[in-house]
Amino acid sequence: MNISPLVDTHAHLDVSAFDKDRAETIIRALKVGVGNIISVGTNLESSKKAVELSKQYAGVYAAVGIHPHDATVIDKADIAKLGEIAKYSGVVAIGETGLDFHRNYSPKRAQIQALEWQLALSAELGLPIIIHCREAEQDMLDLLCSSMSNNVITQGKCRGVIHCFSGDIDIAKEYLNMGFYLSLGAYIGYPSSASTHDVIRSIPQDRLLVETDCPFLPPQSHRGKRNEPSYLPLTVNILATIRKESYEDVAMASTQNAVQLFHLSLNNNCK
Ligand SMILES: [Zn+2]
């Protein structure tokens, strides 16, 4: 049987947790069918590293952005620098950006400002946006709505993804109506996530993406250890079981969606 290659749409390959075995980690992913990995930057430095990785490894792409945790230390000049980095050929998205009112490492105002700048940048460059949202659902929806009414992004045509989506059915609907994709990771298999299965089933197949968010959020069977892209098939398997679909269906749909959203050229060279 021909199994579709997978796309890990959200990995942090630049972090030091991969310093000792980055190349081997990417090879392990290829061996289990994860043909493409988007390495996601969280500040200027890690965004530059993500671009370097996209140049170095076939199948690796980069997203460049400022994480809400880092929002307090940036200004408009940094966004201009981000815009320059975003012009490299391996860059497929702006992000991750967003709002995190759980940890609040940056003040609310700084997070909102950094997100608005990056939404405008994504519109200007025609790149999709990768959004992190934690305990800030209503603020996020309000901000995206007002960006739409100010024509920063266009209703129904906004290209982007809510990564590690964990909202309820109503919030999912709002994002879907705006045109967003919803990305799920290994946390859907945690015992504490059992109550989210209805939401997971409610997401249309053509809006689903999968990710590891590695080195964070490992699958249940690897809790407490480093996560990596080669574990992505475990998540696809759980997702297929929850949605009562076949592994191949979920693999094929999520890969097609990733190709469409991020304009990837698929790396079929998996084995
Ligand atoms: Zn992330």
Coordinates of C-alpha atoms and ligand atoms in Angstrom, one line a residue:
M1 CA 0.0 0.0 0.0
N2 CA 1.2 3.5 -0.8
I3 CA 1.1 5.6 2.3
S4 CA 1.0 9.4 1.8
P5 CA 4.0 11.3 3.2
L6 CA 3.2 13.5 6.2
V7 CA 4.0 17.1 6.8
D8 CA 5.0 18.1 10.3
T9 CA 3.6 21.7 10.1
H10 CA 5.1 22.9 13.4
A11 CA 8.5 21.9 14.7
H12 CA 11.3 23.8 16.5
L13 CA 14.3 22.1 15.0
D14 CA 16.6 25.0 15.8
V15 CA 16.5 24.5 19.5
S16 CA 19.5 23.1 21.5
A17 CA 17.6 19.9 22.3
F18 CA 18.4 18.9 18.7
D19 CA 22.1 20.1 18.7
K20 CA 23.5 16.6 19.2
D21 CA 21.5 14.7 16.6
R22 CA 19.6 17.2 14.3
A23 CA 20.6 15.4 11.0
E24 CA 19.7 12.0 12.5
T25 CA 16.4 13.3 13.7
I26 CA 15.5 14.5 10.2
I27 CA 16.5 11.1 8.7
R28 CA 14.4 9.3 11.4
A29 CA 11.4 11.4 10.3
L30 CA 12.0 10.6 6.6
K31 CA 12.2 6.9 7.4
V32 CA 8.7 6.8 8.9
G33 CA 7.2 8.9 6.1
V34 CA 7.5 12.5 7.5
G35 CA 8.7 14.0 4.2
N36 CA 8.4 17.6 5.1
I37 CA 9.0 19.6 8.3
I38 CA 8.3 23.3 8.9
S39 CA 10.8 24.6 11.4
V40 CA 9.2 27.5 13.2
G41 CA 11.1 30.5 14.5
T42 CA 10.1 32.2 17.8
N43 CA 12.4 35.2 17.6
L44 CA 14.8 36.8 15.1
E45 CA 17.6 34.5 16.0
S46 CA 15.7 31.2 15.8
S47 CA 13.9 32.5 12.6
K48 CA 17.4 32.9 11.0
K49 CA 18.3 29.4 12.2
A50 CA 15.1 28.0 10.7
V51 CA 16.0 29.6 7.4
E52 CA 19.5 28.0 7.6
L53 CA 18.0 24.6 8.3
S54 CA 15.7 25.0 5.3
K55 CA 18.8 25.6 3.1
Q56 CA 20.7 22.7 4.6
Y57 CA 18.1 19.9 4.6
A58 CA 15.8 18.7 1.8
G59 CA 12.2 18.7 2.9
V60 CA 12.7 21.3 5.7
Y61 CA 11.0 24.6 5.3
A62 CA 11.1 27.7 7.6
A63 CA 8.5 29.9 9.3
V64 CA 9.8 33.2 10.7
G65 CA 8.1 35.0 13.5
I66 CA 8.2 36.4 17.0
H67 CA 6.5 34.3 19.7
P68 CA 4.3 36.2 22.2
H69 CA 6.8 35.2 25.0
D70 CA 9.3 37.4 23.1
A71 CA 6.9 40.2 22.2
T72 CA 8.1 42.6 24.8
V73 CA 11.6 43.0 23.4
I74 CA 10.7 43.8 19.8
D75 CA 9.9 47.0 18.0
K76 CA 8.9 48.0 14.5
A77 CA 12.6 47.8 13.3
D78 CA 12.6 44.1 14.3
I79 CA 9.5 43.5 12.2
A80 CA 11.3 45.1 9.2
K81 CA 14.2 42.7 9.9
L82 CA 11.7 39.8 10.0
G83 CA 10.3 40.9 6.7
E84 CA 13.9 40.7 5.2
I85 CA 14.4 37.2 6.6
A86 CA 11.0 36.2 5.3
K87 CA 12.1 36.8 1.7
Y88 CA 14.4 33.7 1.6
S89 CA 13.1 31.0 -0.7
G90 CA 12.6 28.3 2.1
V91 CA 10.3 30.5 4.1
V92 CA 6.6 29.4 3.8
A93 CA 4.9 31.3 6.7
I94 CA 5.0 34.1 9.2
G95 CA 5.0 32.8 12.8
E96 CA 4.8 31.7 15.3
T97 CA 3.0 34.7 16.6
G98 CA 0.0 35.0 18.8
L99 CA -1.3 35.6 22.3
D100 CA -0.4 33.7 25.5
F101 CA -2.2 34.9 28.5
H102 CA -1.4 31.7 30.4
R103 CA 2.3 32.4 31.0
N104 CA 2.1 36.2 30.3
Y105 CA 5.9 36.4 29.8
S106 CA 5.2 39.6 27.8
P107 CA 2.6 42.2 28.8
K108 CA -0.7 41.9 27.0
R109 CA -0.3 45.1 25.0
A110 CA 3.1 44.1 23.7
Q111 CA 1.7 40.7 22.6
I112 CA -1.2 42.3 20.8
Q113 CA 1.1 44.9 19.1
A114 CA 3.5 42.2 17.9
L115 CA 0.7 40.1 16.6
E116 CA -0.8 43.0 14.7
W117 CA 2.5 43.8 13.1
Q118 CA 3.0 40.2 12.0
L119 CA -0.6 39.9 10.6
A120 CA 0.1 43.0 8.5
L121 CA 3.5 41.5 7.4
S122 CA 1.9 38.2 6.4
A123 CA -0.7 40.1 4.3
E124 CA 2.0 42.3 2.8
L125 CA 4.2 39.3 1.8
G126 CA 1.3 37.0 0.9
L127 CA 2.5 34.4 3.4
P128 CA 0.2 32.4 5.7
I129 CA 0.4 33.1 9.4
I130 CA 1.0 30.5 12.2
I131 CA -0.9 31.5 15.4
H132 CA -0.3 30.4 18.9
C133 CA -3.2 31.1 21.3
R134 CA -3.3 30.1 24.9
E135 CA -6.0 31.3 27.3
A136 CA -6.7 34.2 25.0
E137 CA -9.4 32.9 22.7
Q138 CA -11.8 35.8 22.9
D139 CA -9.0 38.4 22.5
M140 CA -7.7 36.5 19.5
L141 CA -11.1 36.3 17.8
D142 CA -11.7 40.0 18.4
L143 CA -8.3 41.0 17.1
L144 CA -8.7 38.8 13.9
C145 CA -12.2 40.2 13.4
S146 CA -11.0 43.8 13.7
S147 CA -8.0 43.1 11.4
M148 CA -10.6 41.8 8.8
S149 CA -12.8 44.9 9.1
N150 CA -9.6 47.1 8.7
N151 CA -8.7 45.0 5.6
V152 CA -5.4 43.8 7.2
I153 CA -6.7 40.3 6.4
T154 CA -9.6 39.4 4.2
Q155 CA -12.7 37.6 5.5
G156 CA -12.8 34.0 4.3
K157 CA -9.5 34.4 2.5
C158 CA -7.2 34.7 5.4
R159 CA -4.5 32.1 5.1
G160 CA -3.2 30.7 8.3
V161 CA -3.4 28.1 11.0
I162 CA -4.2 28.0 14.7
H163 CA -1.4 25.7 15.9
C164 CA -2.0 23.2 18.8
F165 CA -5.7 24.0 18.6
S166 CA -7.5 23.2 21.9
G167 CA -10.6 25.4 21.8
D168 CA -14.2 24.3 21.9
I169 CA -16.6 23.6 19.0
D170 CA -17.8 27.3 18.9
I171 CA -14.3 28.7 18.8
A172 CA -13.4 26.1 16.1
K173 CA -16.3 27.3 14.0
E174 CA -15.3 30.9 14.3
Y175 CA -11.8 30.2 13.1
L176 CA -13.1 28.0 10.3
N177 CA -15.5 30.7 9.2
M178 CA -12.6 33.1 9.0
G179 CA -10.8 30.6 6.7
F180 CA -8.2 29.3 9.2
Y181 CA -6.9 25.7 9.3
L182 CA -6.7 24.0 12.7
S183 CA -3.6 22.0 13.6
L184 CA -3.5 19.2 16.1
G185 CA -0.6 17.5 17.9
A186 CA 0.1 14.5 20.2
Y187 CA -1.7 16.1 23.1
I188 CA -5.0 14.9 21.6
G189 CA -4.0 11.4 22.9
Y190 CA -3.4 12.5 26.5
P191 CA -6.0 11.2 28.9
S192 CA -6.9 14.8 29.8
S193 CA -7.9 15.4 26.2
A194 CA -10.7 12.8 26.1
S195 CA -13.4 15.6 26.3
T196 CA -12.1 17.2 23.1
H197 CA -12.9 14.3 20.8
D198 CA -16.2 15.9 19.6
V199 CA -14.4 19.1 18.7
I200 CA -11.8 17.0 16.8
R201 CA -14.5 15.2 14.9
S202 CA -16.2 18.5 14.0
I203 CA -13.2 19.9 12.0
P204 CA -13.8 19.4 8.3
Q205 CA -11.2 17.1 6.7
D206 CA -10.0 19.9 4.3
R207 CA -9.0 22.2 7.3
L208 CA -7.0 19.7 9.3
L209 CA -3.2 19.9 9.8
V210 CA -0.9 17.9 12.0
E211 CA 2.2 18.9 13.9
T212 CA 4.6 17.8 16.6
D213 CA 5.5 21.2 18.2
C214 CA 8.7 19.3 19.0
P215 CA 10.7 19.2 21.2
F216 CA 7.5 20.0 23.3
L217 CA 4.3 18.0 23.8
P218 CA 5.5 14.4 23.2
P219 CA 3.0 11.6 22.5
Q220 CA 1.6 9.9 25.6
S221 CA 4.0 7.0 25.2
H222 CA 7.0 9.4 25.3
R223 CA 5.8 11.8 28.1
G224 CA 8.6 13.4 29.9
K225 CA 11.0 13.0 27.0
R226 CA 11.9 15.0 23.9
N227 CA 9.3 15.0 21.1
E228 CA 10.5 14.8 17.5
P229 CA 9.1 14.7 14.0
S230 CA 9.4 10.9 13.6
Y231 CA 6.6 10.6 16.2
L232 CA 4.1 12.3 14.0
P233 CA 2.6 9.1 12.6
L234 CA 1.5 8.3 16.2
T235 CA -0.6 11.4 16.2
V236 CA -2.1 10.7 12.8
N237 CA -3.1 7.3 14.1
I238 CA -4.8 8.7 17.1
L239 CA -6.5 11.3 15.0
A240 CA -7.8 8.7 12.6
T241 CA -9.2 6.6 15.5
I242 CA -10.9 9.6 17.0
R243 CA -12.4 10.7 13.7
K244 CA -13.3 7.1 12.7
E245 CA -11.3 7.6 9.4
S246 CA -8.5 5.5 8.0
Y247 CA -4.8 6.4 8.7
E248 CA -4.3 6.9 5.0
D249 CA -7.3 9.3 4.7
V250 CA -6.0 11.5 7.5
A251 CA -2.4 11.4 6.2
M252 CA -3.5 12.3 2.6
A253 CA -5.9 15.1 3.7
S254 CA -3.5 16.7 6.2
T255 CA -0.7 16.6 3.7
Q256 CA -2.7 18.0 0.8
N257 CA -3.9 20.8 3.2
A258 CA -0.4 21.6 4.2
V259 CA 0.8 21.7 0.6
Q260 CA -2.1 24.0 -0.3
L261 CA -1.7 26.4 2.7
F262 CA 2.1 26.6 2.7
H263 CA 2.7 26.0 -1.1
L264 CA 5.2 23.2 -0.4
S265 CA 6.8 21.0 -2.9
L266 CA 6.2 17.6 -1.5
N267 CA 9.3 15.5 -0.6
N268 CA 8.4 12.0 -1.6
N269 CA 11.9 10.8 -0.9
C270 CA 10.9 9.2 2.4
K271 CA 12.5 5.8 2.4
Ligands
ZN1 ZN 5.6 26.3 18.7

